[in-house]
């Protein structure tokens, strides 16, 4: 069904069931308070924001707030409809991503590999330049991510212009940080 017809109460109930069974740790709600959004914008972009989305409707506040409230060294950020396939059930793809982040002190994130016939070498860019941040499925080194702020962005009518991951792309390009891609098929 279209997002306009989303059943928020049913979704919330399902999330609460997942917390009760221990599948997820907790539910975190992003504040819509003007003061808290302004502070969030100051921390991430260097200017206050009034809205939790970009000027063209892209999400911003939920992910940024989520990065802040996580307590682990690494944060897995994936779309809820992402499918992960393993040809080798023993392959620990999360450990592989963390290992790559640990090996490169300039790496902020490592993307889940897309489906290839063969393994891909890990790299921080290709012929077109540095890899962009893969928002659909990546693991982030939380301390490096937080240390890279504030990110370049612009403000239009109280909302940031760039989505959070595109602002991070700009920071990566400007500061020589890295977004990694590659890995086992």
XYZ file of C-alpha atoms in Angstrom, residues 73-139:
67
model
C 31.090 1.503 18.046
C 29.353 0.639 14.770
C 25.877 1.403 13.477
C 24.190 -0.749 10.841
C 21.893 1.435 8.726
C 19.685 -0.526 6.313
C 16.411 -0.131 4.504
C 13.701 -2.364 5.907
C 13.165 -4.021 2.514
C 16.815 -4.936 1.943
C 17.429 -8.637 1.355
C 20.754 -10.197 2.290
C 21.762 -13.403 0.525
C 24.737 -15.533 1.500
C 26.089 -18.283 -0.707
C 28.086 -19.411 2.326
C 25.954 -19.418 5.484
C 29.124 -19.247 7.594
C 30.153 -15.931 6.001
C 29.911 -13.218 8.646
C 29.216 -10.223 6.428
C 28.965 -7.808 9.370
C 32.365 -8.891 10.694
C 33.743 -8.398 7.173
C 32.443 -4.803 7.122
C 33.798 -4.032 10.585
C 37.183 -5.537 9.676
C 37.422 -3.205 6.671
C 36.524 -0.174 8.793
C 39.091 -1.162 11.413
C 41.779 -1.529 8.728
C 41.244 1.966 7.296
C 41.359 4.853 9.818
C 39.888 7.266 7.227
C 36.848 5.077 6.474
C 33.537 6.312 7.834
C 31.348 3.585 6.333
C 31.446 0.275 4.479
C 28.576 -0.788 2.249
C 26.948 -4.169 2.094
C 28.008 -5.738 -1.185
C 25.495 -6.051 -3.974
C 24.942 -9.365 -5.697
C 27.901 -10.261 -7.905
C 29.054 -13.597 -9.285
C 32.536 -12.998 -7.865
C 33.944 -11.373 -4.747
C 34.843 -7.708 -5.201
C 38.051 -6.099 -3.914
C 37.509 -3.447 -1.236
C 38.106 0.094 -2.426
C 37.210 3.678 -1.609
C 36.438 4.764 -5.164
C 36.290 4.018 -8.833
C 36.789 5.764 -12.153
C 34.226 8.424 -11.227
C 35.924 9.273 -7.911
C 35.157 8.414 -4.276
C 32.265 6.051 -3.630
C 29.128 7.757 -2.427
C 27.599 6.710 0.866
C 25.288 3.746 0.272
C 22.221 4.597 2.313
C 20.303 1.367 1.585
C 22.769 -0.810 3.465
C 25.994 0.150 5.212
C 27.753 0.017 8.531
